[in-house]
Short mmCIF file of C-alpha atoms and ligand atoms in Angstrom, two decimals:
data_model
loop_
_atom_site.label_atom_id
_atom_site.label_comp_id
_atom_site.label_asym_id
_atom_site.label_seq_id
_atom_site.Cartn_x
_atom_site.Cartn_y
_atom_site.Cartn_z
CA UNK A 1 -51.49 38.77 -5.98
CA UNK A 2 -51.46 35.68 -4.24
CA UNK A 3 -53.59 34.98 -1.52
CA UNK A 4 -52.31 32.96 1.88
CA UNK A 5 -54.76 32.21 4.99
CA UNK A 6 -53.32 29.80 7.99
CA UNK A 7 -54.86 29.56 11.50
CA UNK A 8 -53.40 28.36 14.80
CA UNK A 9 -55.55 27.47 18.02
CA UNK A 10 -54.94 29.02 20.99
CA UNK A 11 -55.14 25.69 23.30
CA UNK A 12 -51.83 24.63 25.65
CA UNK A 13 -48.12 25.94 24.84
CA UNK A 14 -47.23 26.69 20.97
CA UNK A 15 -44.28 24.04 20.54
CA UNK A 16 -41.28 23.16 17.79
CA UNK A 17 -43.93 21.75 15.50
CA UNK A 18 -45.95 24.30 14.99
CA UNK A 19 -43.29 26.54 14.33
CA UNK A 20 -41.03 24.24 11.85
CA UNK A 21 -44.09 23.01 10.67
CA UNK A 22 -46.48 26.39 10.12
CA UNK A 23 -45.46 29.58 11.92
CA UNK A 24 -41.96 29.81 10.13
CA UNK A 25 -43.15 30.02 6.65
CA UNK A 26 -45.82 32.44 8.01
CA UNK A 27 -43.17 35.00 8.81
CA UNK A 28 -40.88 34.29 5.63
CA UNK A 29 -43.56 34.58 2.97
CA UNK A 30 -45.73 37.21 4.44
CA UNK A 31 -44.29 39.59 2.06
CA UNK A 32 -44.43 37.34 -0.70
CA UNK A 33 -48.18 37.15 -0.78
CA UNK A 34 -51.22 38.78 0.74
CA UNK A 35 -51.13 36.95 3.72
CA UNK A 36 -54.28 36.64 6.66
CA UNK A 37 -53.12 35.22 9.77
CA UNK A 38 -55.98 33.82 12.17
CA UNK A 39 -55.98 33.19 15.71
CA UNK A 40 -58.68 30.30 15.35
CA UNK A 41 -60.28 30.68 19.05
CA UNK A 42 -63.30 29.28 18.02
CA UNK A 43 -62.37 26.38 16.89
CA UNK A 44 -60.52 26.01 20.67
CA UNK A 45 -63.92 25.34 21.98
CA UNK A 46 -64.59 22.10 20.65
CA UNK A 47 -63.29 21.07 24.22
CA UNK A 48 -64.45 22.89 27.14
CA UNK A 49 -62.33 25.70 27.98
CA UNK A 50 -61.47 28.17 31.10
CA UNK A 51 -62.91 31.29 30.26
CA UNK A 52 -60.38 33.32 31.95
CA UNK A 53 -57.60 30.99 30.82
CA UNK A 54 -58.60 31.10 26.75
CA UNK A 55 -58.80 34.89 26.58
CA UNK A 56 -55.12 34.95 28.28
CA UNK A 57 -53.75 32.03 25.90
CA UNK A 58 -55.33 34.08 22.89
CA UNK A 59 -53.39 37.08 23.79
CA UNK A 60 -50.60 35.31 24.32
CA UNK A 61 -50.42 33.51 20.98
CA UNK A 62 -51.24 36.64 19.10
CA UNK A 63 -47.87 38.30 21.04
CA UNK A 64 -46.16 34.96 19.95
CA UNK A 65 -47.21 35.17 16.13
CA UNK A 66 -45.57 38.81 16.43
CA UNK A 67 -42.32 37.34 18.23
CA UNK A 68 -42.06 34.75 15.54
CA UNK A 69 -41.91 37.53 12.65
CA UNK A 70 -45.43 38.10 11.54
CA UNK A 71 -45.76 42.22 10.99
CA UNK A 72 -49.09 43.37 11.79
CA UNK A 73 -48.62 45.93 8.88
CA UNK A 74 -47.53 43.58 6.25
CA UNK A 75 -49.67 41.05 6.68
CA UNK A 76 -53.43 40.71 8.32
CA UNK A 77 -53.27 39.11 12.08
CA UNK A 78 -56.71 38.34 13.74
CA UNK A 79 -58.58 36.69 16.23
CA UNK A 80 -61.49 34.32 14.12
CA UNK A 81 -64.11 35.49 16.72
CA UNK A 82 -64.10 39.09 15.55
CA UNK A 83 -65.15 38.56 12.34
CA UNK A 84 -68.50 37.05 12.54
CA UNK A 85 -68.49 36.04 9.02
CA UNK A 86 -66.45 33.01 9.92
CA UNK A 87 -69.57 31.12 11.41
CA UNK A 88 -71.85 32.54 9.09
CA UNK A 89 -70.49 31.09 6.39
CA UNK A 90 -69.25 27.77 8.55
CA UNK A 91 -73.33 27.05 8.59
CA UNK A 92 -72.89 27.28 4.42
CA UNK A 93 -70.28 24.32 4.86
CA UNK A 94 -71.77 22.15 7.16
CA UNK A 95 -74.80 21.97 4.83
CA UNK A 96 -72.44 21.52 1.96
CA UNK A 97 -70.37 18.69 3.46
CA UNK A 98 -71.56 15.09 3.89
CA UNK A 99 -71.79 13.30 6.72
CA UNK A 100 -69.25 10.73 5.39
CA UNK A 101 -66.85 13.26 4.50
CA UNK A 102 -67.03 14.13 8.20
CA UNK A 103 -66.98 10.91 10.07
CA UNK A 104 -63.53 10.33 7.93
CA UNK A 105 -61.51 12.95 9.53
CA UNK A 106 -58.40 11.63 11.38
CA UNK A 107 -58.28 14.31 13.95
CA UNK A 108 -61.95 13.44 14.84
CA UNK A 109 -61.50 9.78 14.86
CA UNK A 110 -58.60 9.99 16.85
CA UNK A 111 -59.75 12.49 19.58
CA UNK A 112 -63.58 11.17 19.79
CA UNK A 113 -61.87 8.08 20.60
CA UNK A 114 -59.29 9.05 23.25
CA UNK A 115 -61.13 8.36 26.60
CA UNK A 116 -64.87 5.89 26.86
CA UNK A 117 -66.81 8.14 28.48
CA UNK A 118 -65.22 11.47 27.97
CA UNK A 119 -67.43 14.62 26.22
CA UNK A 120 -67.03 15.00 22.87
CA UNK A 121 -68.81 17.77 21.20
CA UNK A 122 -70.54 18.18 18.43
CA UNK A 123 -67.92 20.92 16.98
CA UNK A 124 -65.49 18.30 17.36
CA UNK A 125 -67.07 16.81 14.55
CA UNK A 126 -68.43 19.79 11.72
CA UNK A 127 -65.10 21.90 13.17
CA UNK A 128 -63.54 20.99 9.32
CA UNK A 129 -66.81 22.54 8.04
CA UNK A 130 -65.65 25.97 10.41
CA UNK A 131 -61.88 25.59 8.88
CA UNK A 132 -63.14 25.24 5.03
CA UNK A 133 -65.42 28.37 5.44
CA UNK A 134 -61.85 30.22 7.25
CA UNK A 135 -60.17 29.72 4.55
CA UNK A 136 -62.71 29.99 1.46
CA UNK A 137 -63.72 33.41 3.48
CA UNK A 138 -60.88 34.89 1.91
CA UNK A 139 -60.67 34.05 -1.48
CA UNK A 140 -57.29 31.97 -0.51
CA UNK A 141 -54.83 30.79 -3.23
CA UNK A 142 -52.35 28.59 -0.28
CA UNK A 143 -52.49 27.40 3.15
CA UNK A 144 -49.32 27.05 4.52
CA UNK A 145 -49.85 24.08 7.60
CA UNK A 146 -48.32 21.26 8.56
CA UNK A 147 -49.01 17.30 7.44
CA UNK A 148 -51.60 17.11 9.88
CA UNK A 149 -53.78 19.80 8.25
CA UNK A 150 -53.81 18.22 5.04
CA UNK A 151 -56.68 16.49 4.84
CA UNK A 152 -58.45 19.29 6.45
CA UNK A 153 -57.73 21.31 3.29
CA UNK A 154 -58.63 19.11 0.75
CA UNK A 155 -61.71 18.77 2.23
CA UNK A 156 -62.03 23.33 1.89
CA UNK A 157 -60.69 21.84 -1.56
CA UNK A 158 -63.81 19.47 -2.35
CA UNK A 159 -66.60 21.99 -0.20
CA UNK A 160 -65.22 24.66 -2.44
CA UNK A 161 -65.42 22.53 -5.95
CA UNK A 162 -69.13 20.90 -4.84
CA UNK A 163 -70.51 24.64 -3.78
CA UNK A 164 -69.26 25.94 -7.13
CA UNK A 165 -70.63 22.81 -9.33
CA UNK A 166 -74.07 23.46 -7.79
CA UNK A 167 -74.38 27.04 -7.56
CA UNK A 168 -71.96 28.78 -9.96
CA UNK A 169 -68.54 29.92 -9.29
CA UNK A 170 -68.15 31.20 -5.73
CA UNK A 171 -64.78 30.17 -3.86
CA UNK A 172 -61.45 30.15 -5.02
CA UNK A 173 -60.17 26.27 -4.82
CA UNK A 174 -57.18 26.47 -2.31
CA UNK A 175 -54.23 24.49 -2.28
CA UNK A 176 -51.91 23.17 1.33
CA UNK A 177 -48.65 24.04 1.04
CA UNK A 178 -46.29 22.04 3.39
CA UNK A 179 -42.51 23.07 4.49
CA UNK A 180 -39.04 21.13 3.26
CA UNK A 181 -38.55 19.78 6.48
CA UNK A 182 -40.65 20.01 9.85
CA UNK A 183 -43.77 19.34 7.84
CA UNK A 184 -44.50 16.31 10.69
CA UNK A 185 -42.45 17.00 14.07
CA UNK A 186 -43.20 13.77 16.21
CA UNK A 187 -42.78 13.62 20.04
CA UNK A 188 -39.04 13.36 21.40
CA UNK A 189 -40.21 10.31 23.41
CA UNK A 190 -42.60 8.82 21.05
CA UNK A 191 -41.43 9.63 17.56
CA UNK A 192 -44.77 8.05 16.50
CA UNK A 193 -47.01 10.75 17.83
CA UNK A 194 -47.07 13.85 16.53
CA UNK A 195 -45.44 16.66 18.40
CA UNK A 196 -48.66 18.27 19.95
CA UNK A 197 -49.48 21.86 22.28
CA UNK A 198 -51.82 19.17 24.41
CA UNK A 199 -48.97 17.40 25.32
CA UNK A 200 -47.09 20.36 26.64
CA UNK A 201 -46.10 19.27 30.06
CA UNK A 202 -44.02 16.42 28.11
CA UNK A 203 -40.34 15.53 27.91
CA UNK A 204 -41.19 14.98 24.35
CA UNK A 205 -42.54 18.68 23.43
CA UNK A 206 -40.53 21.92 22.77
CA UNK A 207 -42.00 24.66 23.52
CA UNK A 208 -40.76 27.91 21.86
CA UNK A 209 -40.73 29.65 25.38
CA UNK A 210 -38.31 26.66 26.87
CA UNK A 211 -35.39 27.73 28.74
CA UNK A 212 -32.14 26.69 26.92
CA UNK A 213 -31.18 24.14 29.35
CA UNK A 214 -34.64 22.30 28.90
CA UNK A 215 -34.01 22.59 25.11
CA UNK A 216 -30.93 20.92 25.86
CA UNK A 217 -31.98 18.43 27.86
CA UNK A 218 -34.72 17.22 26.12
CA UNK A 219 -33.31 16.56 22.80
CA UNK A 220 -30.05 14.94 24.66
CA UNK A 221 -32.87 12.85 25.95
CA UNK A 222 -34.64 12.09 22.45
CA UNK A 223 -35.45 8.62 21.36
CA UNK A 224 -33.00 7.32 19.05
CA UNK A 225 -32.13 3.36 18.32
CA UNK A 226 -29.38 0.74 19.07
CA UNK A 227 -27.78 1.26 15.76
CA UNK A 228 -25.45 3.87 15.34
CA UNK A 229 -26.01 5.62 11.44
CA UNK A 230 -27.16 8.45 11.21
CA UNK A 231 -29.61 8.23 7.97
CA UNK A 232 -32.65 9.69 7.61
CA UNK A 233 -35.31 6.69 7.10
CA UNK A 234 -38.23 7.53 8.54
CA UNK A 235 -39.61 4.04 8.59
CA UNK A 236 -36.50 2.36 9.88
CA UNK A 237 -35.23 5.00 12.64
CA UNK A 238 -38.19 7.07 13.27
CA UNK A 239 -36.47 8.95 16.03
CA UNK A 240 -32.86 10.06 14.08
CA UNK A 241 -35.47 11.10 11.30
CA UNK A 242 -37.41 13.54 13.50
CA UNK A 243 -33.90 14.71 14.80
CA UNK A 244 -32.85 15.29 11.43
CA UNK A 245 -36.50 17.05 10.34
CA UNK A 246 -35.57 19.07 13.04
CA UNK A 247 -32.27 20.18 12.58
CA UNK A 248 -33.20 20.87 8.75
CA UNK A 249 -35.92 22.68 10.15
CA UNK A 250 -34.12 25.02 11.94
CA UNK A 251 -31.08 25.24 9.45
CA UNK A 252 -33.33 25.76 6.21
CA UNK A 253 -32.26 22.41 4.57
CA UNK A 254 -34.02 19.52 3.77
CA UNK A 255 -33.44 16.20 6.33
CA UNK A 256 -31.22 14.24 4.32
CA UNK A 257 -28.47 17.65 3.91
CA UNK A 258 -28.88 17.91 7.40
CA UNK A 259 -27.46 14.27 7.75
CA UNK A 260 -24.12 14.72 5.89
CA UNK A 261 -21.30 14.37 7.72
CA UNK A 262 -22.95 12.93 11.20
CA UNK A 263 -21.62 9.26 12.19
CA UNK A 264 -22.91 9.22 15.55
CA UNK A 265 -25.53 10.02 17.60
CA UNK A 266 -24.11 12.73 20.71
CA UNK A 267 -22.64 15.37 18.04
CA UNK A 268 -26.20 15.31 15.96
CA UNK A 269 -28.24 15.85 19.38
CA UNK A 270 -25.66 18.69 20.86
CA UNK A 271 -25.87 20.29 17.02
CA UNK A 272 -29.56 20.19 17.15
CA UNK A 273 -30.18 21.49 20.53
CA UNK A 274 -27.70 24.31 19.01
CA UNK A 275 -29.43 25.48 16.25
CA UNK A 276 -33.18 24.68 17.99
CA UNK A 277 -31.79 27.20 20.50
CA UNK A 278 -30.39 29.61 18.28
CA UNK A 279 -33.76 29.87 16.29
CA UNK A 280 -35.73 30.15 19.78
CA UNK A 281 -33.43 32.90 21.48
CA UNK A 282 -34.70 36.38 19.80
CA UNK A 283 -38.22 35.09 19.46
CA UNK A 284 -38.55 34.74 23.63
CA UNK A 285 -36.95 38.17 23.75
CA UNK A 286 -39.11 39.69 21.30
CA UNK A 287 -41.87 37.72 23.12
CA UNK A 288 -40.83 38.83 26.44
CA UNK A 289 -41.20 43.07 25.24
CA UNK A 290 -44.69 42.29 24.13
CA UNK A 291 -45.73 40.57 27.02
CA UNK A 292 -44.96 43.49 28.38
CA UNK A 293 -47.73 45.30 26.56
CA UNK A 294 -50.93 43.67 26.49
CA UNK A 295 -53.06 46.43 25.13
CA UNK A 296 -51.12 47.14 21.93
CA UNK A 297 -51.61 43.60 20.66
CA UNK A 298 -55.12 44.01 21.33
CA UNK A 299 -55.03 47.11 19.55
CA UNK A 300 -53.19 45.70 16.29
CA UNK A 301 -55.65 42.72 16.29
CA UNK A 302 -58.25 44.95 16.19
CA UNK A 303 -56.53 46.57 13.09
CA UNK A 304 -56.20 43.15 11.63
CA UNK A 305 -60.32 42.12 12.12
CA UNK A 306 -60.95 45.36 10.46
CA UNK A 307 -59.21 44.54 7.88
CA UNK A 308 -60.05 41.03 7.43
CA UNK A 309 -63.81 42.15 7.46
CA UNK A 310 -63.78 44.06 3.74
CA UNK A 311 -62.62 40.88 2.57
CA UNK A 312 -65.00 38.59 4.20
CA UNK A 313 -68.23 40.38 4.18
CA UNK A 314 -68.31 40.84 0.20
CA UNK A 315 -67.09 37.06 -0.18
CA UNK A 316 -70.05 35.76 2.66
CA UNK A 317 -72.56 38.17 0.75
CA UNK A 318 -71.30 36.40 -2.52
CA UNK A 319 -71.81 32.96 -1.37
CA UNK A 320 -75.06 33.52 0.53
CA UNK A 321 -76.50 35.47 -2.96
CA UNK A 322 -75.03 31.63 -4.90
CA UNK A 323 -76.98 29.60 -2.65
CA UNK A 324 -80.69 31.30 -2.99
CA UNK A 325 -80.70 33.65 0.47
CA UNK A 326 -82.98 36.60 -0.22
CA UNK A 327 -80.98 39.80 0.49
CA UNK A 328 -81.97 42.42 2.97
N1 AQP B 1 -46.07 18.23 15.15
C1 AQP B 1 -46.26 19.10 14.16
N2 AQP B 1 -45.39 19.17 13.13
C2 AQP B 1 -45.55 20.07 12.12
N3 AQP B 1 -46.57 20.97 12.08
C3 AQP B 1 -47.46 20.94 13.09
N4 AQP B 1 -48.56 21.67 13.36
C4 AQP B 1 -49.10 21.25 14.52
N5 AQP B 1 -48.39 20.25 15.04
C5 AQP B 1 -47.36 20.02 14.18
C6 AQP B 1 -49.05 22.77 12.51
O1 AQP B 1 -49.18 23.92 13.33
C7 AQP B 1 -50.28 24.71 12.85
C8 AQP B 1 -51.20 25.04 14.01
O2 AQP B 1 -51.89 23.86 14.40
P1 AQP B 1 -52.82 23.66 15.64
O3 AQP B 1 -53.29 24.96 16.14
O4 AQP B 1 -53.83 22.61 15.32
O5 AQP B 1 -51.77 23.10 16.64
P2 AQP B 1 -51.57 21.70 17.30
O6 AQP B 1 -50.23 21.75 17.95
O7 AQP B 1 -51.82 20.63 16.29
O8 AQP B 1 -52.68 21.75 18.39
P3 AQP B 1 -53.04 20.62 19.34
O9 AQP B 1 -54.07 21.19 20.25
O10 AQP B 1 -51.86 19.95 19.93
O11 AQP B 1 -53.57 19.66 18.32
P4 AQP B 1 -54.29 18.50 18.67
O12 AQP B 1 -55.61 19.14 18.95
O13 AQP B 1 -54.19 17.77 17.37
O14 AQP B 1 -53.68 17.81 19.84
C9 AQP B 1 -50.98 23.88 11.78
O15 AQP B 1 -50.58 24.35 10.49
C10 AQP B 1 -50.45 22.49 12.00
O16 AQP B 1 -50.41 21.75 10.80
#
């Protein structure tokens, strides 16, 4: 049977992107496939975090994976630090990756180069390294992510293929698998910026637990352009594009279907506030019961690390045997 892995971080608000974009597919294909689902709080600390605050946001994204669909019985949900194989096998990568490969990654270019002065840490940089070993951990056939991630898998892609090359066959070579439409959801305001959780105080982020009214409001208030066609042309009108990724998001068809029959700008907005807040309304009441109940999603991720363990541990012991470790 297939095998899917996918991780989200539990830093700031989970928004529209991650959902279109990731968390969506999660739910619909966790039947499908043998599916792990990862609460990656490890890789959270490559900025400095609130103790207090990160356990809370870790619970709470774990109740949100549940509210957006994922069944703790047909498919394995976890929090990364419970299985320790995770770093063990992270140290494997690092030593297996390049310091070229490393330097090139866009998410480290662009957020060791936000602010002169500011701490960046050293997991900022080898956190790729982390993500190839979370996903060759499991023996995964597809990782379902958004654009963004992309590069991150190809590089589990070329760790996998150089580990196997120089010590036998070891990891399955995984493959990204990115959605129809909400594959890149860009900021409301800025539709050249991704959509992002550390933006979540922004007019240009939905976040799944908005109230309708902000929903509203915030995509009447969407960047658009002084023309008046309604085309999707991502180049040309960057802002009616990310509308449109949106509302084929949230409609299951692909951006340019969503743009039939829309001449003007006020009845695509008001449609896709509709259907944004027709997708969002049973996942905040779902979210709202388990919220409710803190200790039985800390039960059922228990469950899940348990689970996820008999399929790490013999893949670790597989790769550490490969590389020349004596066993115990
Ligand atoms: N804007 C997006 N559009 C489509 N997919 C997206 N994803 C994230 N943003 C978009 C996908 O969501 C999954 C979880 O990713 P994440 O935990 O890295 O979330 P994030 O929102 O990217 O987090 P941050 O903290 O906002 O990111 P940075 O640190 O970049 O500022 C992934 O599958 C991702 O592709």
């Amino acid at each position: 049977m297939t095998r899917v892995f996918s991780g989200i971080k539990p830093t700031g608000n989970v928004h529209l992107g991650n959902l279109l974009g990731a968390l969506a597919r999660w739910a619909d294909e966790q039947h499908l496939a043998d599916s792990l689902y990862c609460v990656v709080d490890l890789h959270a600390l490559t900025v400095p975090q609130d103790p207090a605050e990160l356990r809370a946001t870790t619970l709470r994204l774990a109740q949100l994976l549940i509210a957006v669909g994922l069944d703790p019985e047909a498919c394995t949900l976890f929090a990364q630090s419970h299985v320790a194989e995770h770093t063990e096998l992270a140290w494997l990568m690092e030593c297996t990756a390049s310091f070229g490969e490393l330097s090139r990654m866009t998410q480290f270019k662009d957020k060791s180069s936000r602010g002169a002065g500011e701490f960046v840490s050293g997991g900022l940089f080898t956190y790729p390294a982390l993500m190839a070993a979370d996903i060759l951990l499991y023996d995964t056939d597809l990782v379902p992510v958004g654009d963004d991630q992309r590069q991150h898998v190809e590089l589990a892609r070329d760790l996998a293929e150089r580990f196997n090359s120089r010590y036998g066959t070891t990891f399955v070579v995984p493959q990204a698998t990115l959605p129809i439409a909400g594959a890149r959801v860009m900021d409301l305001q800025d539709p050249s910026s991704k959509m992002s959780k550390s933006e979540d105080a922004a007019p240009g982020t939905i976040l799944l637990l908005d109230d309708p009214k902000v929903i509203e409001r915030k995509i009447k208030r969407a960047v658009t352009d002084a023309e008046a066609e309604v085309r999707y042309d991502v180049e040309a009108k960057p802002g009616v594009s990310n509308l449109l990724s949106i509302l084929g998001g949230a409609t299951g068809r692909t951006p340019q279907e969503a743009a039939a029959g829309y001449t003007q700008y006020g009845p695509l907005k008001a449609d896709t506030a509709a259907a944004v807040i027709e997708l969002l309304t049973p996942i905040q009441a779902r979210y709202a019961e388990l919220a409710a109940d803190p200790a039985e999603t800390a039960r059922l991720l228990a469950l899940g690390a348990t689970k996820a363990e008999q399929i790490a541990g013999p893949v670790l012991a597989r790769a550490k045997e490969a590389i020349g470790l004596l066993p115990r």
